[in-house]
CSV table of C-alpha atoms in Angstrom, one decimal:
chain,number,residue,atom,x,y,z
A,188,MET,CA,-0.1,0.0,0.0
A,189,SER,CA,1.2,3.6,-0.7
A,190,GLU,CA,1.0,6.1,1.8
A,191,GLU,CA,-2.1,7.6,0.3
A,192,GLU,CA,-3.9,4.1,0.6
A,193,TYR,CA,-3.4,3.6,4.3
A,194,ARG,CA,-3.5,5.0,7.8
A,195,ILE,CA,-1.6,3.9,10.9
A,196,GLU,CA,-3.1,2.8,14.1
A,197,SER,CA,-1.5,1.1,17.0
A,198,ASP,CA,-2.5,-1.7,19.3
A,199,THR,CA,-0.6,-3.0,22.3
A,200,ILE,CA,2.1,-4.6,20.0
A,201,GLY,CA,2.7,-1.6,17.9
A,202,PRO,CA,1.9,0.5,14.8
A,203,VAL,CA,0.0,-1.2,12.0
A,204,LYS,CA,-0.7,-0.2,8.3
A,205,ILE,CA,-4.6,-0.3,7.7
A,206,PRO,CA,-6.5,0.5,4.5
A,207,LYS,CA,-7.6,4.1,4.5
A,208,ASP,CA,-11.3,3.5,4.2
A,209,ALA,CA,-11.5,0.3,6.2
A,210,LEU,CA,-13.8,0.3,9.2
A,211,TRP,CA,-11.7,-2.3,10.9
A,212,GLY,CA,-8.7,-1.6,13.2
A,213,PRO,CA,-5.2,-3.0,14.0
A,214,GLN,CA,-6.1,-6.3,15.4
A,215,THR,CA,-8.3,-7.0,12.3
A,216,GLU,CA,-5.5,-6.1,10.1
A,217,ARG,CA,-3.1,-8.2,11.8
A,218,SER,CA,-5.3,-11.3,11.6
A,219,ARG,CA,-6.1,-10.5,7.9
A,220,ASN,CA,-2.3,-10.8,7.1
A,221,ASN,CA,-1.5,-13.6,9.4
A,222,PHE,CA,-4.2,-16.0,8.7
A,223,PRO,CA,-5.1,-15.6,5.0
A,224,SER,CA,-6.1,-19.2,4.3
A,225,GLY,CA,-9.4,-21.1,4.1
A,226,GLU,CA,-13.0,-20.0,4.2
A,227,TYR,CA,-14.2,-16.9,5.5
A,228,MET,CA,-15.8,-16.6,9.1
A,229,PRO,CA,-19.4,-17.2,8.4
A,230,LEU,CA,-21.6,-14.1,8.2
A,231,ALA,CA,-24.1,-15.8,10.4
A,232,ILE,CA,-21.4,-15.5,13.2
A,233,VAL,CA,-20.8,-11.7,12.4
A,234,ARG,CA,-24.7,-11.1,12.6
A,235,ALA,CA,-25.0,-13.0,16.0
A,236,PHE,CA,-22.0,-11.0,17.4
A,237,LEU,CA,-23.6,-7.8,16.3
A,238,ASN,CA,-27.0,-8.8,18.1
A,239,LEU,CA,-24.8,-9.7,21.2
A,240,LYS,CA,-22.8,-6.7,21.2
A,241,LYS,CA,-26.0,-4.5,20.9
A,242,ALA,CA,-27.8,-6.4,23.8
A,243,ALA,CA,-24.5,-5.9,25.7
A,244,ALA,CA,-24.5,-2.2,25.2
A,245,GLU,CA,-28.3,-1.9,26.1
A,246,SER,CA,-27.7,-4.0,29.2
A,247,ASN,CA,-24.6,-2.0,30.3
A,248,VAL,CA,-26.5,1.1,30.1
A,249,GLU,CA,-29.3,-0.3,32.3
A,250,VAL,CA,-27.1,-1.6,35.0
A,251,GLY,CA,-25.3,1.7,35.0
A,252,ASP,CA,-21.9,0.4,33.7
A,253,GLU,CA,-22.1,2.3,30.3
A,254,PRO,CA,-22.8,6.1,29.7
A,255,LYS,CA,-26.2,6.1,27.8
A,256,GLU,CA,-24.8,8.3,25.0
A,257,LYS,CA,-22.1,5.7,24.3
A,258,GLY,CA,-24.4,2.8,24.4
A,259,GLN,CA,-26.8,4.7,22.1
A,260,ALA,CA,-24.1,5.3,19.5
A,261,ILE,CA,-23.0,1.6,19.7
A,262,GLU,CA,-26.6,0.5,19.1
A,263,ASP,CA,-27.0,3.0,16.1
A,264,ALA,CA,-23.7,1.5,14.4
A,265,ILE,CA,-24.8,-1.8,14.9
A,266,ASP,CA,-28.4,-1.1,13.6
A,267,HIS,CA,-26.8,0.3,10.5
A,268,LEU,CA,-24.4,-2.9,10.0
A,269,LEU,CA,-27.5,-5.4,10.4
A,270,THR,CA,-29.2,-3.5,7.5
A,271,LEU,CA,-26.2,-4.3,5.2
A,272,SER,CA,-26.4,-7.2,2.4
A,273,ASP,CA,-24.0,-10.0,2.9
A,274,ASP,CA,-21.7,-8.6,0.1
A,275,ASP,CA,-21.7,-5.2,1.7
A,276,LEU,CA,-21.2,-6.8,5.2
A,277,ARG,CA,-18.3,-8.9,4.0
A,278,LYS,CA,-16.3,-5.8,3.2
A,279,ASP,CA,-15.9,-5.1,6.8
A,280,PHE,CA,-15.4,-8.5,8.1
A,281,PRO,CA,-12.8,-10.0,6.1
A,282,LEU,CA,-11.4,-12.6,8.6
A,283,HIS,CA,-11.0,-16.3,8.1
A,284,VAL,CA,-12.1,-19.3,10.1
A,285,LEU,CA,-8.5,-20.5,10.6
A,286,GLN,CA,-7.4,-18.0,13.0
A,287,THR,CA,-6.8,-18.0,16.8
A,288,GLY,CA,-9.1,-20.9,18.1
A,289,SER,CA,-10.7,-18.7,20.5
A,290,GLY,CA,-12.3,-16.4,17.9
A,291,THR,CA,-10.6,-13.4,19.5
A,292,GLN,CA,-9.6,-11.8,16.2
A,293,SER,CA,-13.3,-12.0,15.0
A,294,ASN,CA,-14.6,-10.8,18.3
A,295,MET,CA,-12.2,-7.7,17.8
A,296,ASN,CA,-13.1,-7.3,14.3
A,297,VAL,CA,-16.7,-6.6,15.4
A,298,ASN,CA,-15.5,-4.4,18.2
A,299,GLU,CA,-13.2,-2.2,15.9
A,300,VAL,CA,-15.9,-1.9,13.2
A,301,VAL,CA,-18.6,-1.0,15.6
A,302,ALA,CA,-16.3,1.5,17.5
A,303,ASN,CA,-15.2,3.3,14.3
A,304,LEU,CA,-18.6,3.5,12.8
A,305,ALA,CA,-20.1,4.6,16.1
A,306,ASN,CA,-17.4,7.2,16.2
A,307,LYS,CA,-18.3,8.4,12.6
A,308,LEU,CA,-21.9,8.8,13.4
A,309,HIS,CA,-21.3,10.4,16.8
A,310,PRO,CA,-18.1,12.3,16.6
A,311,GLY,CA,-16.4,13.3,19.9
A,312,LEU,CA,-17.5,10.4,21.9
A,313,ASN,CA,-14.2,8.6,21.6
A,314,ILE,CA,-15.8,5.1,21.7
A,315,LEU,CA,-13.1,2.4,22.2
A,316,PRO,CA,-13.3,-1.2,21.0
A,317,ASN,CA,-12.0,-2.7,24.2
A,318,ASP,CA,-13.4,-0.4,26.7
A,319,ASP,CA,-16.8,0.2,25.4
A,320,VAL,CA,-18.0,-2.2,22.8
A,321,ASN,CA,-16.4,-5.2,24.5
A,322,ARG,CA,-17.4,-3.9,28.0
A,323,GLY,CA,-17.9,-6.7,30.6
A,324,GLN,CA,-17.0,-9.2,27.9
A,325,SER,CA,-14.2,-11.4,26.6
A,326,SER,CA,-13.8,-13.3,23.4
A,327,ASN,CA,-13.7,-16.4,25.4
A,328,ASP,CA,-17.5,-16.0,26.3
A,329,THR,CA,-18.7,-13.9,23.3
A,330,PHE,CA,-17.6,-16.5,20.8
A,331,PRO,CA,-19.1,-19.6,22.2
A,332,THR,CA,-22.3,-17.4,22.8
A,333,ALA,CA,-22.4,-16.7,19.1
A,334,MET,CA,-21.6,-20.2,18.3
A,335,ASN,CA,-24.8,-21.4,20.1
A,336,ILE,CA,-26.9,-18.6,18.6
A,337,VAL,CA,-25.9,-19.5,15.0
A,338,ALA,CA,-26.2,-23.2,15.6
A,339,VAL,CA,-29.8,-22.6,17.0
A,340,GLU,CA,-30.5,-20.6,13.7
A,341,ALA,CA,-29.3,-23.1,11.5
A,342,LEU,CA,-31.4,-25.7,12.9
A,343,ASP,CA,-34.3,-23.4,12.5
A,344,ASN,CA,-33.7,-23.4,8.8
A,345,LEU,CA,-33.0,-27.1,8.6
A,346,GLU,CA,-36.2,-28.4,10.5
A,347,PRO,CA,-38.7,-27.1,7.9
A,348,ALA,CA,-36.5,-28.9,5.1
A,349,VAL,CA,-36.7,-32.2,6.8
A,350,GLN,CA,-40.5,-31.7,7.4
A,351,HIS,CA,-41.0,-30.7,3.8
A,352,LEU,CA,-39.3,-34.0,2.7
A,353,ILE,CA,-41.6,-35.8,5.0
A,354,ASP,CA,-44.6,-34.3,3.5
A,355,GLU,CA,-43.5,-35.2,-0.1
A,356,LEU,CA,-42.8,-38.7,1.0
A,357,LYS,CA,-46.3,-38.9,2.7
A,358,ILE,CA,-47.8,-38.2,-0.6
A,359,LYS,CA,-46.0,-41.1,-2.3
A,360,GLN,CA,-46.8,-43.4,0.6
A,361,ASP,CA,-50.5,-42.7,0.5
A,362,LYS,CA,-50.7,-43.0,-3.5
A,363,TYR,CA,-48.7,-46.2,-3.5
A,364,TRP,CA,-50.0,-47.7,-0.2
A,365,LYS,CA,-51.2,-50.9,-2.0
A,366,THR,CA,-48.8,-51.2,-5.0
A,367,VAL,CA,-47.1,-54.5,-4.2
A,368,LYS,CA,-43.5,-55.1,-5.2
A,369,VAL,CA,-40.7,-57.6,-4.2
A,370,GLY,CA,-39.0,-56.9,-1.0
A,371,ARG,CA,-35.3,-57.3,-0.8
A,372,THR,CA,-33.0,-58.1,2.3
A,373,HIS,CA,-29.2,-58.6,1.9
A,374,LEU,CA,-29.6,-57.3,-1.6
A,375,GLN,CA,-31.4,-60.7,-2.4
A,376,ASP,CA,-35.1,-61.3,-3.0
A,377,ALA,CA,-37.3,-61.3,0.0
A,378,THR,CA,-41.1,-61.7,0.6
A,379,PRO,CA,-43.6,-58.9,-0.8
A,380,ILE,CA,-44.3,-55.4,0.5
A,381,THR,CA,-46.0,-52.4,-0.8
A,382,PHE,CA,-44.0,-49.5,-2.0
A,383,GLY,CA,-46.2,-47.3,0.3
A,384,GLN,CA,-44.9,-49.3,3.3
A,385,GLU,CA,-41.5,-49.1,2.2
A,386,VAL,CA,-41.7,-45.2,2.0
A,387,SER,CA,-43.5,-45.3,5.4
A,388,GLY,CA,-40.0,-46.6,6.8
A,389,TYR,CA,-38.4,-43.5,5.2
A,390,ILE,CA,-40.9,-41.3,6.8
A,391,ALA,CA,-40.6,-42.9,10.4
A,392,ALA,CA,-36.8,-42.5,10.1
A,393,LEU,CA,-37.0,-38.7,9.2
A,394,LYS,CA,-39.7,-38.1,12.0
A,395,HIS,CA,-37.4,-39.8,14.6
A,396,ASP,CA,-34.4,-37.7,13.3
A,397,LEU,CA,-36.3,-34.5,13.5
A,398,ALA,CA,-37.6,-35.4,17.0
A,399,TYR,CA,-34.0,-36.2,18.1
A,400,ILE,CA,-32.8,-32.6,16.9
A,401,GLN,CA,-35.7,-30.9,18.5
A,402,GLU,CA,-35.2,-32.7,21.8
A,403,LEU,CA,-31.4,-31.8,21.8
A,404,LYS,CA,-31.7,-28.4,20.5
A,405,PRO,CA,-32.5,-26.8,24.0
A,406,THR,CA,-28.8,-27.6,25.1
A,407,LEU,CA,-27.6,-24.8,22.9
A,408,TYR,CA,-29.9,-22.2,24.7
A,409,GLU,CA,-27.2,-22.2,27.5
A,410,LEU,CA,-25.0,-19.3,26.8
A,411,ALA,CA,-21.5,-18.7,28.0
A,412,ILE,CA,-21.8,-15.0,28.1
A,413,GLY,CA,-20.9,-13.7,31.7
A,414,GLY,CA,-18.0,-16.1,31.9
A,415,THR,CA,-15.5,-13.4,30.6
A,416,ALA,CA,-11.9,-14.7,30.4
A,417,VAL,CA,-11.9,-17.9,32.5
A,418,GLY,CA,-15.5,-18.5,33.8
A,419,THR,CA,-15.3,-16.2,36.8
A,420,GLY,CA,-17.1,-13.4,35.4
A,421,LEU,CA,-14.4,-10.9,36.1
A,422,ASN,CA,-15.3,-7.3,34.9
A,423,ALA,CA,-18.9,-8.2,34.1
A,424,ALA,CA,-21.4,-6.1,35.8
A,425,PRO,CA,-23.8,-7.7,38.2
A,426,GLY,CA,-27.3,-8.4,36.2
A,427,MET,CA,-25.9,-7.5,32.9
A,428,THR,CA,-25.9,-11.1,31.5
A,429,GLU,CA,-29.5,-11.9,32.5
A,430,LYS,CA,-30.5,-8.9,30.6
A,431,ILE,CA,-28.4,-9.7,27.6
A,432,ALA,CA,-30.1,-13.4,27.6
A,433,THR,CA,-33.7,-11.7,27.7
A,434,LYS,CA,-32.8,-9.3,24.8
A,435,LEU,CA,-31.4,-12.1,22.7
A,436,SER,CA,-34.3,-14.3,23.3
A,437,ALA,CA,-36.6,-11.6,21.9
A,438,VAL,CA,-34.5,-11.2,19.0
A,439,TYR,CA,-34.1,-15.0,18.0
A,440,GLY,CA,-37.3,-16.4,19.5
A,441,HIS,CA,-35.8,-19.0,21.8
A,442,GLU,CA,-35.3,-19.0,25.6
A,443,PHE,CA,-31.7,-18.5,25.9
A,444,LYS,CA,-30.5,-18.8,29.5
A,445,VAL,CA,-27.2,-17.6,31.4
A,446,LYS,CA,-27.8,-19.5,34.6
A,447,THR,CA,-25.3,-22.1,33.7
A,448,ASN,CA,-21.9,-23.2,34.5
A,449,LYS,CA,-19.4,-20.7,33.0
A,450,PHE,CA,-16.3,-23.0,33.3
A,451,TRP,CA,-18.1,-25.6,31.4
A,452,GLY,CA,-19.5,-23.0,28.8
A,453,LEU,CA,-15.9,-21.8,27.9
A,454,ALA,CA,-14.0,-25.0,28.0
A,455,HIS,CA,-16.4,-27.6,26.7
A,456,HIS,CA,-18.8,-27.5,23.6
A,457,SER,CA,-20.9,-30.5,24.6
A,458,GLY,CA,-24.1,-29.1,23.2
A,459,ILE,CA,-22.5,-28.5,19.6
A,460,ALA,CA,-21.1,-32.0,19.8
A,461,VAL,CA,-24.2,-33.9,20.8
A,462,VAL,CA,-26.5,-31.9,18.4
A,463,HIS,CA,-24.3,-32.6,15.6
A,464,GLY,CA,-24.4,-36.3,16.4
A,465,ALA,CA,-28.1,-36.0,15.7
A,466,LEU,CA,-27.2,-34.2,12.4
A,467,LYS,CA,-25.0,-37.2,11.5
A,468,THR,CA,-27.8,-39.6,12.1
A,469,LEU,CA,-30.1,-37.6,9.8
A,470,ALA,CA,-27.3,-37.5,7.3
A,471,ALA,CA,-27.0,-41.4,7.5
A,472,ASP,CA,-30.7,-41.9,7.2
A,473,MET,CA,-30.7,-39.5,4.2
A,474,PHE,CA,-28.0,-41.5,2.6
A,475,LYS,CA,-29.9,-44.7,3.1
A,476,ILE,CA,-33.0,-43.4,1.6
A,477,ALA,CA,-31.3,-41.5,-1.6
A,478,GLN,CA,-29.5,-44.7,-2.0
A,479,ASP,CA,-32.5,-46.9,-2.0
A,480,VAL,CA,-34.2,-44.4,-4.5
A,481,ARG,CA,-31.5,-44.2,-6.9
A,482,PHE,CA,-30.9,-47.9,-7.0
A,483,LEU,CA,-34.7,-48.7,-7.4
A,484,ALA,CA,-34.7,-46.2,-10.2
A,485,SER,CA,-31.6,-47.7,-11.8
A,486,GLY,CA,-31.9,-48.8,-15.5
A,487,PRO,CA,-34.1,-48.3,-17.3
A,488,ARG,CA,-33.3,-51.3,-19.2
A,489,ALA,CA,-30.5,-53.0,-17.4
A,490,ALA,CA,-31.2,-52.8,-13.7
A,491,TYR,CA,-34.3,-52.5,-11.3
A,492,HIS,CA,-36.2,-49.7,-12.9
A,493,GLU,CA,-39.0,-50.0,-10.2
A,494,LEU,CA,-39.1,-46.4,-10.0
A,495,ASN,CA,-39.2,-43.4,-12.6
A,496,ILE,CA,-37.4,-40.4,-11.5
A,497,PRO,CA,-37.7,-36.8,-13.1
A,498,ALA,CA,-35.2,-35.6,-15.8
A,499,ASN,CA,-33.6,-32.7,-14.4
A,500,GLU,CA,-30.7,-32.1,-16.8
A,501,PRO,CA,-29.0,-34.2,-19.4
A,502,GLY,CA,-27.2,-37.0,-17.8
A,503,SER,CA,-24.2,-37.5,-19.9
A,504,SER,CA,-22.1,-35.4,-22.4
A,505,ILE,CA,-21.5,-38.3,-24.7
A,506,MET,CA,-24.6,-40.7,-24.2
A,507,PRO,CA,-27.9,-38.9,-25.7
A,508,GLY,CA,-31.1,-39.3,-23.4
A,509,LYS,CA,-29.3,-40.4,-20.4
A,510,VAL,CA,-31.1,-39.4,-17.1
A,511,ASN,CA,-29.0,-39.7,-13.8
A,512,PRO,CA,-30.2,-39.6,-10.3
A,513,THR,CA,-28.3,-36.5,-9.5
A,514,GLN,CA,-30.3,-35.2,-6.5
A,515,ALA,CA,-29.7,-38.6,-4.8
A,516,GLU,CA,-26.2,-38.2,-5.6
A,517,ALA,CA,-26.1,-34.8,-4.0
A,518,VAL,CA,-27.6,-36.1,-0.9
A,519,THR,CA,-25.0,-38.8,-0.6
A,520,MET,CA,-22.2,-36.5,-1.1
A,521,ALA,CA,-23.6,-34.2,1.5
A,522,ALA,CA,-23.9,-37.1,4.0
A,523,ALA,CA,-20.2,-37.9,3.2
A,524,LYS,CA,-19.3,-34.1,4.2
A,525,VAL,CA,-21.3,-34.4,7.3
A,526,PHE,CA,-19.6,-37.5,8.5
A,527,GLY,CA,-16.2,-35.8,8.0
A,528,ASN,CA,-17.8,-32.7,9.9
A,529,ASP,CA,-18.7,-34.8,12.5
A,530,THR,CA,-15.2,-36.2,13.2
A,531,THR,CA,-13.9,-32.6,13.1
A,532,ILE,CA,-16.4,-31.8,15.7
A,533,THR,CA,-15.7,-34.7,17.7
A,534,PHE,CA,-11.9,-34.0,17.9
A,535,THR,CA,-12.4,-30.3,18.4
A,536,ALA,CA,-14.7,-30.9,21.3
A,537,SER,CA,-12.2,-33.0,23.0
A,538,GLN,CA,-9.5,-30.1,23.0
A,539,GLY,CA,-10.9,-28.3,26.0
A,540,ASN,CA,-7.5,-27.6,27.6
A,541,PHE,CA,-8.0,-26.3,31.1
A,542,GLU,CA,-10.2,-23.2,31.1
A,543,MET,CA,-10.8,-23.0,27.3
A,544,ASN,CA,-11.3,-24.9,24.0
A,545,VAL,CA,-9.3,-23.4,21.3
A,546,TYR,CA,-10.9,-25.0,18.4
A,547,LYS,CA,-14.0,-22.9,18.4
A,548,THR,CA,-13.9,-21.3,15.1
A,549,VAL,CA,-13.5,-24.5,13.1
A,550,MET,CA,-15.9,-26.3,15.1
A,551,ILE,CA,-18.7,-23.9,14.4
A,552,ALA,CA,-17.7,-23.7,10.8
A,553,ALA,CA,-18.1,-27.4,10.5
A,554,PHE,CA,-21.6,-27.2,12.2
A,555,LEU,CA,-22.9,-24.7,9.9
A,556,ASP,CA,-21.6,-26.4,7.0
A,557,THR,CA,-23.6,-29.4,8.0
A,558,CYS,CA,-26.7,-27.5,8.5
A,559,ASP,CA,-26.2,-25.7,5.2
A,560,ILE,CA,-25.5,-28.6,2.9
A,561,LEU,CA,-28.4,-30.8,4.6
A,562,THR,CA,-30.9,-28.0,4.3
A,563,GLY,CA,-30.1,-27.5,0.6
A,564,THR,CA,-29.8,-31.2,-0.5
A,565,ILE,CA,-32.9,-32.2,1.4
A,566,THR,CA,-34.9,-29.5,-0.2
A,567,GLY,CA,-33.5,-30.5,-3.7
A,568,PHE,CA,-34.1,-34.1,-2.9
A,569,ALA,CA,-37.8,-33.3,-1.9
A,570,ASP,CA,-38.6,-30.9,-4.7
A,571,LYS,CA,-36.7,-32.3,-7.7
A,572,MET,CA,-36.8,-36.0,-7.2
A,573,ILE,CA,-39.5,-37.2,-4.6
A,574,SER,CA,-42.2,-34.9,-6.1
A,575,GLY,CA,-42.0,-36.0,-9.4
A,576,LEU,CA,-41.2,-39.7,-8.5
A,577,THR,CA,-43.5,-42.4,-10.0
A,578,VAL,CA,-43.5,-46.1,-9.9
A,579,ASN,CA,-43.1,-48.6,-12.9
A,580,SER,CA,-45.9,-51.0,-11.9
A,581,GLU,CA,-45.4,-53.4,-14.7
A,582,LYS,CA,-41.8,-53.8,-13.7
A,583,MET,CA,-42.6,-54.2,-10.0
A,584,ASP,CA,-45.2,-57.0,-11.3
A,585,GLU,CA,-42.7,-58.6,-13.4
A,586,LEU,CA,-40.1,-58.9,-10.6
A,587,LEU,CA,-42.6,-59.9,-8.2
A,588,GLU,CA,-43.8,-62.7,-10.3
A,589,ASN,CA,-40.4,-64.0,-11.0
A,590,SER,CA,-39.2,-63.9,-7.0
A,591,LEU,CA,-38.5,-67.2,-5.5
A,592,MET,CA,-39.2,-65.9,-2.0
A,593,THR,CA,-42.9,-65.7,-2.2
A,594,VAL,CA,-42.5,-69.5,-1.5
A,595,THR,CA,-42.4,-68.4,1.9
A,596,ALA,CA,-46.3,-68.2,1.9
A,597,LEU,CA,-46.2,-72.0,1.3
A,598,SER,CA,-44.1,-72.7,4.5
A,599,PRO,CA,-47.0,-72.7,7.0
A,600,HIS,CA,-48.8,-75.4,4.8
A,601,ILE,CA,-46.0,-77.8,3.7
A,602,GLY,CA,-43.2,-76.8,6.0
A,603,TYR,CA,-40.1,-74.8,5.6
A,604,HIS,CA,-37.8,-77.7,4.0
A,605,ALA,CA,-40.4,-78.6,1.4
A,606,ALA,CA,-40.9,-75.0,0.5
A,607,ALA,CA,-37.0,-74.5,0.2
A,608,LYS,CA,-36.8,-77.4,-2.0
A,609,ILE,CA,-39.4,-75.9,-4.4
A,610,ALA,CA,-37.5,-72.6,-4.7
A,611,GLN,CA,-34.2,-74.2,-5.2
A,612,THR,CA,-35.8,-76.5,-7.9
A,613,ALA,CA,-37.2,-73.3,-9.6
A,614,ASP,CA,-33.9,-71.7,-9.5
A,615,ARG,CA,-31.9,-74.6,-10.6
A,616,GLU,CA,-34.3,-75.5,-13.6
A,617,GLY,CA,-35.1,-72.0,-14.6
A,618,THR,CA,-39.0,-72.5,-14.2
A,619,THR,CA,-41.3,-70.4,-12.4
A,620,LEU,CA,-42.2,-71.1,-8.7
A,621,LYS,CA,-45.6,-72.2,-9.6
A,622,GLU,CA,-44.3,-74.9,-12.2
A,623,ALA,CA,-41.9,-76.1,-9.4
A,624,ALA,CA,-44.4,-76.2,-6.8
A,625,LEU,CA,-46.8,-78.2,-8.7
A,626,LYS,CA,-44.1,-80.6,-9.8
A,627,SER,CA,-43.2,-81.2,-6.2
A,628,GLY,CA,-46.5,-82.8,-5.7
A,629,GLU,CA,-46.6,-81.0,-2.4
A,630,VAL,CA,-49.5,-78.6,-3.6
A,631,THR,CA,-52.2,-78.5,-5.9
A,632,GLU,CA,-53.0,-75.7,-8.4
A,633,GLU,CA,-56.0,-74.7,-6.4
A,634,GLN,CA,-54.0,-74.4,-3.2
A,635,TYR,CA,-51.1,-72.7,-4.7
A,636,ASP,CA,-53.4,-69.9,-6.1
A,637,GLU,CA,-55.1,-69.6,-3.0
A,638,TRP,CA,-52.0,-69.5,-0.7
A,639,MET,CA,-50.0,-67.3,-3.1
A,640,ASP,CA,-51.9,-64.0,-2.4
A,641,TYR,CA,-49.2,-61.4,-2.6
A,642,MET,CA,-51.3,-58.5,-1.1
A,643,GLN,CA,-52.3,-60.9,1.9
A,644,MET,CA,-48.5,-61.6,2.3
A,645,THR,CA,-47.7,-57.8,2.9
A,646,ASN,CA,-50.1,-57.9,6.0
A,647,ILE,CA,-51.4,-54.5,4.6
A,648,ASP,CA,-54.5,-54.9,6.8
A,649,ARG,CA,-52.3,-54.9,9.8
A,650,THR,CA,-49.9,-52.2,9.1
A,651,GLU,CA,-50.7,-48.6,9.4
A,652,PRO,CA,-49.4,-45.7,7.0
A,653,GLU,CA,-47.3,-43.0,8.8
A,654,GLU,CA,-49.6,-40.0,9.7
């Protein structure tokens, strides 16, 4: 930078050259130069910080620990920043996830930007990043507070996507509740099932996953704010943090609380880890569902082809007319990423050395990545695959008719071993099951036709569709 392009400010280490028009200060500039790699700090964290700093300023004024005019100036600056688009906000918050593990530099980025903007809006007040914007706070309690806030926000976005997929699957379940097909276990033929029954299993899995997330979510309402440096609350004014929790609860619509162990809140991130475990479970179930759908839709001539899937885009650059299960592939790749994120979170949650965990930034980035890719791929899977999915009933009938495992219906009448011999004979000689059964002499044609009732074999009258 030429002399015309920068200004010089000092922090406790010394002078720093800062771009002339930048709202940030020396600590942000140091971080920007010292940690230039990897993804940017998610703007969701920045916005959570802004809401937290606003609540802190208001609370400090109310408990008499901050002059009213300074508190108001801080609020005005934050209100302006909260109206900015993501692109405009990013200009003032250029730091990366891979920085100090406490998130100190992102906390200071917010403090510096808010202080400098407040001084522009209210000249003469001399609002300081540490003494005023960060009053009664530490990076060690603000960053984990922001982590929990954005995690809750991300779950708020994910939950409707899961419910939307459940709703789309419910339509298919009801439509095909009595569409009989061959069941499969161990990738081999099994007894008949209806497609609606098969889908009901998917719905039940997702409903359980959604319930797990919702049951675990309240652990994230426990905020670390008020612990300051090591959990003791040094320099935080009495009553400040309770007011912050009330204000944040009003902003986000959740009952955040600060009456929790701060030593745990700074050094452990059990809530993030356990909730992400539920997200991993959701990803595993989504992998299985997407895998089933793409295999059942495989073909159309050389595989199962029990399902017809929408043609969303050309499937090949060389093979005309090819249709690929791309939405299912996106889900399975997202699941692979989630499994990796869970490994990251499991490891980073174990690194609470003494009074503070120092892997906070990468932990929350992994959590948000999981929520973002699950929300997007689940929505796409619901709208661009499940919504347009239909069954190929002729293929289902053909495969069911050729299945050998329908012989199970004969077992109660002629015994397991006799029924097994019939299936083995049909397989060995390449005949139909009926031909082998009649040839065995164990059953008559009338008995075979009576007992070989595919719909009755599904116990459809004894099963209930998912509501």
